[in-house]
Structures are given as C-alpha cells and as structure tokens.
mmCIF file of C-alpha atoms in Angstrom:
data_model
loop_
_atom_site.group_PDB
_atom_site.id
_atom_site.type_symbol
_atom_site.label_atom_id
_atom_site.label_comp_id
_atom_site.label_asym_id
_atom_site.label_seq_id
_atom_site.Cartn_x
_atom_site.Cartn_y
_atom_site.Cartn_z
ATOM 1 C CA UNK A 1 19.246 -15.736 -1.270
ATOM 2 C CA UNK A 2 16.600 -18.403 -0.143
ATOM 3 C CA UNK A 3 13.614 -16.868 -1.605
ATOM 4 C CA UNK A 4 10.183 -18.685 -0.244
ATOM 5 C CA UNK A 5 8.596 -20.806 -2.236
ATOM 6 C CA UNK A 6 4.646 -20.489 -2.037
ATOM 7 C CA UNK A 7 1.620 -21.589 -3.798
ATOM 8 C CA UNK A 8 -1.750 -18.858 -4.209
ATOM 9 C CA UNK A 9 -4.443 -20.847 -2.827
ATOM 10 C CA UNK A 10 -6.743 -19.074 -5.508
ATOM 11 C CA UNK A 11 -7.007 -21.903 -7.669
ATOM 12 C CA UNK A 12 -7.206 -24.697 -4.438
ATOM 13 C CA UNK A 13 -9.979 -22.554 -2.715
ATOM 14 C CA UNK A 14 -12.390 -25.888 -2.731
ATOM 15 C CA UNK A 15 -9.767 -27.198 0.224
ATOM 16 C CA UNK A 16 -10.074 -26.243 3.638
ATOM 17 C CA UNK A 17 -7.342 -24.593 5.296
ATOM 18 C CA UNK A 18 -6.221 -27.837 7.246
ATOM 19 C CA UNK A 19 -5.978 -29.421 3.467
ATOM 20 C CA UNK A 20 -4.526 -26.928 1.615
ATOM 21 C CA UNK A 21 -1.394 -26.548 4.117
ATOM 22 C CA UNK A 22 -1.069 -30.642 4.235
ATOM 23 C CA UNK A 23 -1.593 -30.768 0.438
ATOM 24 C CA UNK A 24 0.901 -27.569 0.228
ATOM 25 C CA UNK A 25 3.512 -29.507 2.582
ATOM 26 C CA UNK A 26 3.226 -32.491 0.784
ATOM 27 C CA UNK A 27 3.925 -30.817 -2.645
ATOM 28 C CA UNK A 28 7.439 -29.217 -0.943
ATOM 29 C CA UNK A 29 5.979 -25.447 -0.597
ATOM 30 C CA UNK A 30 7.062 -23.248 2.160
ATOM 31 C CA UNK A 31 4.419 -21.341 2.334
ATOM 32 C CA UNK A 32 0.988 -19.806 1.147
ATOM 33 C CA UNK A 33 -0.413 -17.168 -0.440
ATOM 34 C CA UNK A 34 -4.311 -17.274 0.857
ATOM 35 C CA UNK A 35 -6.967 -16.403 -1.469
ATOM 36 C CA UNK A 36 -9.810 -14.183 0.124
ATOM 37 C CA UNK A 37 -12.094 -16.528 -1.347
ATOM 38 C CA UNK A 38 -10.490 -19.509 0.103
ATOM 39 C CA UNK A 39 -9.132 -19.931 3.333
ATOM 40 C CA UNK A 40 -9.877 -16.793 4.968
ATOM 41 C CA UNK A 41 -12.415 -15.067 5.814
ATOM 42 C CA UNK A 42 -10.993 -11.428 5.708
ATOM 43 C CA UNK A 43 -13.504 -9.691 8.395
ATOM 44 C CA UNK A 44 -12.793 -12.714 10.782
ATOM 45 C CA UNK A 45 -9.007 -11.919 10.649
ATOM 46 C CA UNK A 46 -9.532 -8.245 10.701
ATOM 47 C CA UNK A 47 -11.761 -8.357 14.091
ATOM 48 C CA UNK A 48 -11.253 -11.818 16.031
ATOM 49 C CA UNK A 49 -7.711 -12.628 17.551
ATOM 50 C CA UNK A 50 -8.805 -16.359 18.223
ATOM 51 C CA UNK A 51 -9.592 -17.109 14.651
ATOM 52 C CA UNK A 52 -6.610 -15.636 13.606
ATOM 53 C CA UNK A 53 -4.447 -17.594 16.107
ATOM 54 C CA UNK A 54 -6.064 -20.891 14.601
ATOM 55 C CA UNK A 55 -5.055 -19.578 11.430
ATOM 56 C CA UNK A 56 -1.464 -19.292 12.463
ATOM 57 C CA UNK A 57 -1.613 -21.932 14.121
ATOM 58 C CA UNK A 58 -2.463 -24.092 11.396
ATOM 59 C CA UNK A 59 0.188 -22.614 9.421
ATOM 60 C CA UNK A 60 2.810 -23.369 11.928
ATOM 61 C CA UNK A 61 1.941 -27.316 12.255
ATOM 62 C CA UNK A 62 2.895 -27.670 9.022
ATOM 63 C CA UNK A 63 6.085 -25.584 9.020
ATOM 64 C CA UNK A 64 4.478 -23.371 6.572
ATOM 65 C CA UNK A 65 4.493 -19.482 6.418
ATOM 66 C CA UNK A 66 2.077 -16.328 4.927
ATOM 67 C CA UNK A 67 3.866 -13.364 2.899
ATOM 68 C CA UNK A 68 0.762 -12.416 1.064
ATOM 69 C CA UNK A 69 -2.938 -12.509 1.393
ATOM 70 C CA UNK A 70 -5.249 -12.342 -1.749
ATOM 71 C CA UNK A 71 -7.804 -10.101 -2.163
ATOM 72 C CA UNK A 72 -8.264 -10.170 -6.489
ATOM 73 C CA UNK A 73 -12.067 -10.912 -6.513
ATOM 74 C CA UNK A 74 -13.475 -8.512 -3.895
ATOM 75 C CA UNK A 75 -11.029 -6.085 -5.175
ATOM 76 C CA UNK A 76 -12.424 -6.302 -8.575
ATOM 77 C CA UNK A 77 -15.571 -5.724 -7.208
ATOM 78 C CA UNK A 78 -14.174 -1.623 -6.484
ATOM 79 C CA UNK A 79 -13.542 -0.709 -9.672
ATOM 80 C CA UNK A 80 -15.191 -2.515 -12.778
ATOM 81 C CA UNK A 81 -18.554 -1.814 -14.097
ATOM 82 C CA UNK A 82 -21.137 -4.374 -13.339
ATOM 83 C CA UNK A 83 -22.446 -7.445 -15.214
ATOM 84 C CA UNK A 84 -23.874 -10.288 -13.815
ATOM 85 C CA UNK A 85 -20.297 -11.937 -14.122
ATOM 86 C CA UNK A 86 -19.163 -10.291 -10.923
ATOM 87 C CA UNK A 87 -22.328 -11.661 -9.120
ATOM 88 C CA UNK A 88 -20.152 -14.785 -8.695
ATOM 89 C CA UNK A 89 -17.810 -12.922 -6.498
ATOM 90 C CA UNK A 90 -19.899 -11.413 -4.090
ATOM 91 C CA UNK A 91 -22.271 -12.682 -1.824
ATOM 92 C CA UNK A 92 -25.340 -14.144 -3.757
ATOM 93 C CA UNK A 93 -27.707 -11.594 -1.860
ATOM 94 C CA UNK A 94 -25.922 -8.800 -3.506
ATOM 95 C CA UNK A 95 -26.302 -10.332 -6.905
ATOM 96 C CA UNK A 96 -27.491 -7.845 -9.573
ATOM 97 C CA UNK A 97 -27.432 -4.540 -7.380
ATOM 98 C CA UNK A 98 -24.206 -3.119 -8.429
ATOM 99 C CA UNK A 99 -23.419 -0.095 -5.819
ATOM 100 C CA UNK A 100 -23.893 -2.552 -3.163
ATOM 101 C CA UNK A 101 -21.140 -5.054 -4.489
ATOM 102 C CA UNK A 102 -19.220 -1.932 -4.776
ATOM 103 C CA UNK A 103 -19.483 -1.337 -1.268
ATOM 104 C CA UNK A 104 -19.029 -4.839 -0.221
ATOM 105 C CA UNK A 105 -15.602 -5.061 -1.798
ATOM 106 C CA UNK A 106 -14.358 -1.583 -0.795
ATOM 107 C CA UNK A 107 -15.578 -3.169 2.829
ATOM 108 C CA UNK A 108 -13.651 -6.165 1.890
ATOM 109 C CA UNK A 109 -10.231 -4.385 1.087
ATOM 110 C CA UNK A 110 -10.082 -2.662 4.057
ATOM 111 C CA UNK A 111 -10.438 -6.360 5.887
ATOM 112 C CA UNK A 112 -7.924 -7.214 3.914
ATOM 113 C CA UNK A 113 -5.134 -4.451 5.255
ATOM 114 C CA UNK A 114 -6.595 -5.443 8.950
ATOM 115 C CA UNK A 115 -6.380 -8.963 8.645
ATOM 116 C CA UNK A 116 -2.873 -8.586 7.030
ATOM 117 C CA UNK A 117 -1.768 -6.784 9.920
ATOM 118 C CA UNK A 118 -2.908 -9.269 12.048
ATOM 119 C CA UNK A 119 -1.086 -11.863 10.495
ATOM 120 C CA UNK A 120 1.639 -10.016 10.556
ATOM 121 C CA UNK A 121 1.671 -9.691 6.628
ATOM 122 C CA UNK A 122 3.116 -6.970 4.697
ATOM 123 C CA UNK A 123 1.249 -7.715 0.973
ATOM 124 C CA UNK A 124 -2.224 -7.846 0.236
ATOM 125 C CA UNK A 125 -2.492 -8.922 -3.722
ATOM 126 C CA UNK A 126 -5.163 -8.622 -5.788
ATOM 127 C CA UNK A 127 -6.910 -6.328 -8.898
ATOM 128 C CA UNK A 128 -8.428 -3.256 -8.820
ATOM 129 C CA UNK A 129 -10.916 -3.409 -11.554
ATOM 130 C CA UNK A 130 -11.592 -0.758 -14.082
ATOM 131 C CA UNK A 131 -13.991 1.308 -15.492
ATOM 132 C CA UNK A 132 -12.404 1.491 -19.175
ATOM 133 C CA UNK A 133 -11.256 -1.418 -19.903
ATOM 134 C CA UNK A 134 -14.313 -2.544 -22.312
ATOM 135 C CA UNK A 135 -12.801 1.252 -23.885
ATOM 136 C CA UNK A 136 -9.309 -0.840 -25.436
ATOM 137 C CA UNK A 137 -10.360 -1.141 -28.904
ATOM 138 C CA UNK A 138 -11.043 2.579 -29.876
ATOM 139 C CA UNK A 139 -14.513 1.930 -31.494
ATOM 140 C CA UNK A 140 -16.646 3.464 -30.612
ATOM 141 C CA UNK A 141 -13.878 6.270 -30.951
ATOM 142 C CA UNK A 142 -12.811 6.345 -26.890
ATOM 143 C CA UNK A 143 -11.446 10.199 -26.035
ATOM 144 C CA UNK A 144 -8.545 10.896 -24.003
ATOM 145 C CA UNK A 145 -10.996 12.533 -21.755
ATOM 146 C CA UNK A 146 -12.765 9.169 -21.148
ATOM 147 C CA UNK A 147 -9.611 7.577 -20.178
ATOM 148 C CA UNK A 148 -8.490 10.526 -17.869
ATOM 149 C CA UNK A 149 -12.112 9.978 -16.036
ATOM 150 C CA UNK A 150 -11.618 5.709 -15.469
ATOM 151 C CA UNK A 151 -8.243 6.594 -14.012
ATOM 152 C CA UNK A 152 -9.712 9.638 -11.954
ATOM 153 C CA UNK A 153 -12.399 7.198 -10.724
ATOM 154 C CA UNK A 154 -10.304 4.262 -9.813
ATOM 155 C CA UNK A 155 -8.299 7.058 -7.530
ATOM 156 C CA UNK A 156 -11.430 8.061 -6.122
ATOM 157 C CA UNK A 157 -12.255 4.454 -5.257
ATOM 158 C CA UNK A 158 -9.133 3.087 -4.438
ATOM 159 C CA UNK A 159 -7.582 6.088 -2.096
ATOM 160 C CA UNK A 160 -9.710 5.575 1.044
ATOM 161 C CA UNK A 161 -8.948 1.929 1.004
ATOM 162 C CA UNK A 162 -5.085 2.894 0.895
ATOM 163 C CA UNK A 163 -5.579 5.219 3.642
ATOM 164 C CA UNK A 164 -6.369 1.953 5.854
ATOM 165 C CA UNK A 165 -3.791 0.168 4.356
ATOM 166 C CA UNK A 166 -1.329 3.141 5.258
ATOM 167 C CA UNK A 167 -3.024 2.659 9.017
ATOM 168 C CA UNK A 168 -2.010 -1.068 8.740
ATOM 169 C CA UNK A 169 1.518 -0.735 7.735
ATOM 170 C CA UNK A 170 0.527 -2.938 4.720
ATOM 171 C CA UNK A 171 1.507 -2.468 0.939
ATOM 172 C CA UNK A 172 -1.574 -3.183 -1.841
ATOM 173 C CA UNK A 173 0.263 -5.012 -5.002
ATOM 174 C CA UNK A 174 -1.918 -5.047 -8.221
ATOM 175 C CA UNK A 175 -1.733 -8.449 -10.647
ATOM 176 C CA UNK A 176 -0.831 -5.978 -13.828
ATOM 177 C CA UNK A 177 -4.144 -7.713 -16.062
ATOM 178 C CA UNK A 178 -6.215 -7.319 -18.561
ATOM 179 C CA UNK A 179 -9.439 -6.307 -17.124
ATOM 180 C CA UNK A 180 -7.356 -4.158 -14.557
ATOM 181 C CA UNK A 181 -6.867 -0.382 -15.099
ATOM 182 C CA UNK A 182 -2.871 -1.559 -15.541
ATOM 183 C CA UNK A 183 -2.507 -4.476 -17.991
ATOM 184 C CA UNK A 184 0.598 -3.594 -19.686
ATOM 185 C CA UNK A 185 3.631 -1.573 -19.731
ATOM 186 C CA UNK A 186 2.454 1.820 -20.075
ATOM 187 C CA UNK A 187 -1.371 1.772 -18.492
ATOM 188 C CA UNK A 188 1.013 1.110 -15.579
ATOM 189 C CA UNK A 189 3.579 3.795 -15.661
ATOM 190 C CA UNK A 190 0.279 5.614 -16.200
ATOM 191 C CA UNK A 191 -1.329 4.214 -12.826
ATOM 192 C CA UNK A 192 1.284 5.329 -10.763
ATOM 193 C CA UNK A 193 1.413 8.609 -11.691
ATOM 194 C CA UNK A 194 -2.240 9.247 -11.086
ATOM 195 C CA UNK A 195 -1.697 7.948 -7.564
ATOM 196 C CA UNK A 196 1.717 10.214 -7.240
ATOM 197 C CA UNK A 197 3.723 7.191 -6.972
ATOM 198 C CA UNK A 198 2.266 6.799 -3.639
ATOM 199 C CA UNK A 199 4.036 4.038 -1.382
ATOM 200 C CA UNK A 200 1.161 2.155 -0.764
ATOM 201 C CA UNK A 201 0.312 0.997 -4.456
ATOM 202 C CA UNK A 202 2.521 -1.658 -6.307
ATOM 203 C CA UNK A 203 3.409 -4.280 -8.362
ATOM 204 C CA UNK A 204 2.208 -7.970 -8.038
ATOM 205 C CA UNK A 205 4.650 -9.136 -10.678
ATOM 206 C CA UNK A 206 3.253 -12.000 -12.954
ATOM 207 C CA UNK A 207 4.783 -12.769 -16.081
ATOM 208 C CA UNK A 208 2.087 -15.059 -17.874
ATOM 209 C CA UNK A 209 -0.327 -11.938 -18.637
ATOM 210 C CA UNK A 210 2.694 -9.945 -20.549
ATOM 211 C CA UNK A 211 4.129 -12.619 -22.086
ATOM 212 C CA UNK A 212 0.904 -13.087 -24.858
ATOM 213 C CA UNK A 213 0.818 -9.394 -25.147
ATOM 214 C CA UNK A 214 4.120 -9.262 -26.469
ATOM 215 C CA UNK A 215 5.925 -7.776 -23.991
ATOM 216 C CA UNK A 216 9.167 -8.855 -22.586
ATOM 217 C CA UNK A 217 8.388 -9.148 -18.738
ATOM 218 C CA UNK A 218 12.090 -8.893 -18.002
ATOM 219 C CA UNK A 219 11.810 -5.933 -19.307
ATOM 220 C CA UNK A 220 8.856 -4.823 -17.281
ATOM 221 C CA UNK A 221 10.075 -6.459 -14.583
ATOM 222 C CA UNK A 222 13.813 -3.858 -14.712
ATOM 223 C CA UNK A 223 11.949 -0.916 -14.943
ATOM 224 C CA UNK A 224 9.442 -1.536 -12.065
ATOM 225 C CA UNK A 225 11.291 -3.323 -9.819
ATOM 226 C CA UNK A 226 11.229 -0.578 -7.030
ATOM 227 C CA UNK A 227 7.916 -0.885 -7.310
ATOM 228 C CA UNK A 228 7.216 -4.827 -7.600
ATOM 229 C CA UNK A 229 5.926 -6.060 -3.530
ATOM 230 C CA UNK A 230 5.602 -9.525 -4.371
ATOM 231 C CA UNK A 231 6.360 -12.350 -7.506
ATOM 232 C CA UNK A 232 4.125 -14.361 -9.687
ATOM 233 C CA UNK A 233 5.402 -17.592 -10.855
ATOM 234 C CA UNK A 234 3.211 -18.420 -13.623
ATOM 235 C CA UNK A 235 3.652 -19.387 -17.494
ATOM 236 C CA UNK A 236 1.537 -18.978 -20.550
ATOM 237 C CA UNK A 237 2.272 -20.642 -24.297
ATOM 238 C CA UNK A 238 1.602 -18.536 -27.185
ATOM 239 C CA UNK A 239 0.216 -20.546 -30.374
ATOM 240 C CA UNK A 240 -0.366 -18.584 -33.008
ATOM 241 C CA UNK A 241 -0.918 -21.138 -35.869
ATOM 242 C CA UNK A 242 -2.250 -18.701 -38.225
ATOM 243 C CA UNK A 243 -5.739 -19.682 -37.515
ATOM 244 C CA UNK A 244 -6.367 -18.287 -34.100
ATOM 245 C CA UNK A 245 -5.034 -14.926 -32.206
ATOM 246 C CA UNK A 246 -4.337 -13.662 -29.220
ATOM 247 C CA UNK A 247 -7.642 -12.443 -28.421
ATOM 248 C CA UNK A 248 -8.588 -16.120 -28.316
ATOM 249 C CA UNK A 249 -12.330 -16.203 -29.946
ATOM 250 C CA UNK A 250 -14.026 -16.504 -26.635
ATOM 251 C CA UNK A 251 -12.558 -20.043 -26.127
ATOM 252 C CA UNK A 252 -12.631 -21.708 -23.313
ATOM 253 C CA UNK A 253 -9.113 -21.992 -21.379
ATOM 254 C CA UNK A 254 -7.154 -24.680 -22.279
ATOM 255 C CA UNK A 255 -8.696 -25.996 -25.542
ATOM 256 C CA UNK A 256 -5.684 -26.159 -27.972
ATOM 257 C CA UNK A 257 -7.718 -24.045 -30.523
ATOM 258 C CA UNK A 258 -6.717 -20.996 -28.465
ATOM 259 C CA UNK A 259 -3.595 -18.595 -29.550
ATOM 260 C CA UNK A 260 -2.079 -19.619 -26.159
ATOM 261 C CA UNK A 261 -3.391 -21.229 -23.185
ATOM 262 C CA UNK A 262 -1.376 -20.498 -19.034
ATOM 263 C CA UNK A 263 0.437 -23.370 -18.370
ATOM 264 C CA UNK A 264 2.440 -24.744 -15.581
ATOM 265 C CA UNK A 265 5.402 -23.348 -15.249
ATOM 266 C CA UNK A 266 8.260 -24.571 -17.340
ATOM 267 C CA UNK A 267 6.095 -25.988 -20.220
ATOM 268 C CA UNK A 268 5.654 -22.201 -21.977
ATOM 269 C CA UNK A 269 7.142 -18.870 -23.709
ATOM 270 C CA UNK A 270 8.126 -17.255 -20.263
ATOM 271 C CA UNK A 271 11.676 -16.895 -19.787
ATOM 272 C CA UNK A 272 12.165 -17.450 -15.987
ATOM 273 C CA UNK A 273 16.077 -17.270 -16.388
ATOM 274 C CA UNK A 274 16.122 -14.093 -17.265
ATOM 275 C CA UNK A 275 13.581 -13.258 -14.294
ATOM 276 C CA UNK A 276 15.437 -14.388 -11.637
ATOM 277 C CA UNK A 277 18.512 -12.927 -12.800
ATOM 278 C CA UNK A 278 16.345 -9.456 -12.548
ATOM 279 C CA UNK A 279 15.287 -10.067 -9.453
ATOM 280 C CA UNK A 280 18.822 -11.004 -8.159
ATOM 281 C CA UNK A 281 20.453 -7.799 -9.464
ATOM 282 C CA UNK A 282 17.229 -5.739 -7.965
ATOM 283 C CA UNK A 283 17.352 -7.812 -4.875
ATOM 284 C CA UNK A 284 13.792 -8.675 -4.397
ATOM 285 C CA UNK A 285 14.150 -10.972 -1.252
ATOM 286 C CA UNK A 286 10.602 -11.983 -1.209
ATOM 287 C CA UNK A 287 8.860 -15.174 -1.836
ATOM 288 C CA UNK A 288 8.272 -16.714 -5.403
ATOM 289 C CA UNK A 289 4.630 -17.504 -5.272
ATOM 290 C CA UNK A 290 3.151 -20.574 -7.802
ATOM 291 C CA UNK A 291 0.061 -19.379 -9.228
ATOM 292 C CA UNK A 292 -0.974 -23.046 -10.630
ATOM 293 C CA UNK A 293 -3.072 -22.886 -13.733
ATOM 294 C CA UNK A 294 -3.094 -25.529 -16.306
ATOM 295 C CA UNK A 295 -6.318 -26.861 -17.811
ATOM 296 C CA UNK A 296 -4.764 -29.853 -19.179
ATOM 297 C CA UNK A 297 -2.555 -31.357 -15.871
ATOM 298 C CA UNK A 298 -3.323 -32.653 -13.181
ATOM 299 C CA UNK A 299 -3.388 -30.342 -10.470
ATOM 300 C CA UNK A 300 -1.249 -31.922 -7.747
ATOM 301 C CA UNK A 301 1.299 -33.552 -10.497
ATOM 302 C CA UNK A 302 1.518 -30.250 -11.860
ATOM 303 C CA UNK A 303 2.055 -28.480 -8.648
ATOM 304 C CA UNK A 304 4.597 -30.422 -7.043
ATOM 305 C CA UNK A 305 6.241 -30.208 -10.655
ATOM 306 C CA UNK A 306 6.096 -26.715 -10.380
ATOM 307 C CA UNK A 307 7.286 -26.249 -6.753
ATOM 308 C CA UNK A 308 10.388 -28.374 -7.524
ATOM 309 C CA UNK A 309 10.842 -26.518 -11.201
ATOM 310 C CA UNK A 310 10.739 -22.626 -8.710
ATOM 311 C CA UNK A 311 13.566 -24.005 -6.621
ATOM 312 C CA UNK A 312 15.708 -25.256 -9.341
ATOM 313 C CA UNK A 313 15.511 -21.889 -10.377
ATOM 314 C CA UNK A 314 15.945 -20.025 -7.211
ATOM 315 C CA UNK A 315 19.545 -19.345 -7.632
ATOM 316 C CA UNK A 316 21.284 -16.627 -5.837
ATOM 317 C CA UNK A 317 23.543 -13.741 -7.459
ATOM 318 C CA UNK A 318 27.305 -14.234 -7.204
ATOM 319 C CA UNK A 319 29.364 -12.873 -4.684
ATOM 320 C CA UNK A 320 32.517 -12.877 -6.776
ATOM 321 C CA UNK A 321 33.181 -12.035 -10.109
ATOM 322 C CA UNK A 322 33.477 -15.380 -12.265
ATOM 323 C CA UNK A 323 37.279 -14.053 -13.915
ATOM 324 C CA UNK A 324 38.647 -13.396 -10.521
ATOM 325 C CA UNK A 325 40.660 -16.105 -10.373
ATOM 326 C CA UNK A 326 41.952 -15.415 -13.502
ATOM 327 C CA UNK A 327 44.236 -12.797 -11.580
ATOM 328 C CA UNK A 328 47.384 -12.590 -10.585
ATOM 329 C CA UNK A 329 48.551 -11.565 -7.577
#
C-alpha cells in the first residue's frame, strides 16, 4: 500500500508555487497539499482553465501530485464570530466588517469545490469555524439550548456550500480543532448527526490536536474511519511539569514554558504505530500529508526529517498470517 507522501503548503505559503514544488522535491515529497492562502488562488482555479493548466503543469515538472486543496482560513471565516483576529485572513478591505468576511469565505469555499474539480481533486480540507466555541468553559452557565443554536447555525452556513461541493463531486474534510465546532471526540459524533451523516462532510484526520486533550487518536481514528477523507501527519509533546497546563497561559508556541508545544513528527506523545496500523486494517489508501510545525527546527531540516520519518512508517498490512508457516501440511 504506497500511500503518498505530501507536505500542506500552509506553513510554506511565503514560497511561490515554482519554490514550494522544487523545495517539496528536494525534501523527497510526492506531492502537495496547497494552502488557499498559498499557492492558489481558489477563484482563478475555479474560473480560468489556463491558470489551472500552469498549475498542473508545474506540478508535473517536478513529478509531484495534488490529493487535497486547503481551504482552513477562508473557511473559518463561515462560521466563527468576529474579532479583529480574523481580519488577517481576509482581504484587508474587509477588515473589521464582519458579514462581509462572512460572505467572502462562504464565496471562497465554493471556489474551493470548483477549483478542486478542476484539478481533478477529490478533498478540499480546512475548518469550519464556530459560533460556541468561546461557550467551552460553562461560565457564564452555557444552556443546552445555546449549543443546539451554534450547531443549527453552522448547518445553516455550511449546507449551501456542500450543495456546490455535491455539484463538484468533491468531499469537504474538517481539521477536528479547537476553535472548530468539532474539536474532540464527541462535538464530532455530534457534528455529523446534525448534518445527517451527509456524504459530503468528513474527517481531516490530525492527531496532534487530540493528543494534548487526552484523547487516544487511535481511538478516534477506529471509530471514524468511514468517515476520515484525508490524513494529518503531525505531532505535539505534552509537558506538564506541574507548573504549566494544557491550556498553555496564552504562551507563545514553542516557548518551553508551555504544557506542550506541536513538534515535528517523531520528536512527541503521538503514537504513529498504532495509526498506521488503523489505517491499514480500515484501508485508507490516501496520501499521508506532513503538516510541518515546529517552532524550534529548522524548517527544511525538519521537513525532509519528517518526509523520510512518514515513509519509514508507511508500512503495508500483511497478506499472510505471520504463524502460517507454522503449519503442517
């Protein structure tokens, strides 16, 4: 089971497309997973043929492929409530009028299913915001009705864009995250129930954002594997020294002081054994996609370290059991 190998361009989105795929090449990926933000520009790909030929195009010089387009920020955009945070993810005219970012990255999904389809790409990833999640901590006391209503709304929101996806042949898989309206086990069950367990809506699987909750993602990973569309390689180290917690005291990323910091992949808590075998016995056949984020490596040590670490672990499932030669005949 040769399972791609790919890196999310979300954290290289200073590079160029050119760059990224001889950077990505040169680091042993097969493929990528382009950030929205990055290296295309979603309305282009949905509406011009040429620019999505160069795009392919560039792709193919360097023998690499696309099995997922990423569409977290705009897709935020749909269904948090504003601050001036998600100013930075819009266009800077839009800044501080919050409907109209709204409407930009509703617009922005629905490039996303079109330009998807016109790469001939099944997956658009990406979050879906929330309305609640500032509701987590009960105080002030959050109802059950309050809850009901962020889930009602992010249906609201988020079923004409899956209408287009539906028109596009193309599957929307949500990073389970805080912030998002699914961050853990059971906000997630709860998603997909609101939505009917409709096709369209599923899983992009990353470990590194269960693993500091406390949650096995093996475990997560068994019971939603008919639902997971695409794989998150990506590691996170809990510290918990008795000083700091896991809420992490408004600490910047990767200062030690944190109760755990992502790291590249390999160097934390996340059991990726115990992943793959998962995904062997539920036969995901898609691609492993790196998403790089370490504030203390170097960014193309640590990425080639990590592309090499993914295909050590790529193993394939047995097709024998290991006591049948133990047999007689």
């Amino acid at each position: 089971m040769a399972r791609p190998v790919t890196i999310f361009t979300g954290q290289w989105a200073d590079l160029g497309l050119e760059e990224m795929c001889r950077t990505a090449k040169d680091m042993g990926y097969d493929g990528l997973e382009i950030a929205s933000w990055g290296q295309i520009d979603l309305q282009k790909a949905a509406e011009d043929p040429e620019y999505v030929k160069n795009l392919k195009g560039t792709l193919e010089k360097y023998g690499l492929g696309c099995w997922a387009i990423g569409a977290h920020l705009p897709g935020q955009c749909v269904g948090d409530v504003w601050d001036p945070r998600l100013d930075g993810f819009a266009p800077p005219e839009l800044a501080g009028k919050p409907e109209e970012i709204r409407a930009w990255g509703i617009q922005q999904l629905k490039y996303a299913a079109m330009a998807a389809k016109a790469m001939g790409v099944k997956v658009v990833t990406g979050f879906m915001g929330s309305p609640i999640w500032k509701m987590w901590y009960s105080f002030p006391q959050t109802t059950e009705e309050m809850v009901e209503a962020g889930f009602k709304q992010i249906k609201e929101l988020w079923t004409p864009i899956f209408d287009v996806f539906d028109q596009c042949g193309v599957k929307f898989a949500l990073e389970v995250h805080p912030t998002e309206i699914a961050f853990d086990y059971y906000s997630t069950q709860k998603l997909l129930e609101v939505f009917e367990y409709r096709e369209t809506l599923g899983i992009n699987f990353d470990p590194s954002h269960l693993i500091w909750q406390g949650m096995d993602p093996a475990m997560f990973l068994y019971d939603f594997a008919s639902r997971v569309y695409h794989v998150h390689i990506k590691d996170a180290a809990v510290n918990l020294n008795g000083r700091n917690g896991i809420l992490g005291s408004h600490i910047t990323f990767g200062d030690p002081r944190r109760g755990w910091n992502f790291v590249s992949p390999g160097h934390g808590d996340v059991d990726f054994d115990k992943i793959i075998r998962v995904l062997n016995v539920k036969g995901y056949e898609g691609p492993l996609s790196i998403e790089w984020e370490d504030s203390g490596m170097d960014r193309i040590f640590g990425g080639t370290e990590a592309c090499a670490f993914t295909k050590k672990i790529n193993f394939s499932p047995s097709d024998i059991a290991f006591d049948d030669a133990l047999k007689t005949k």
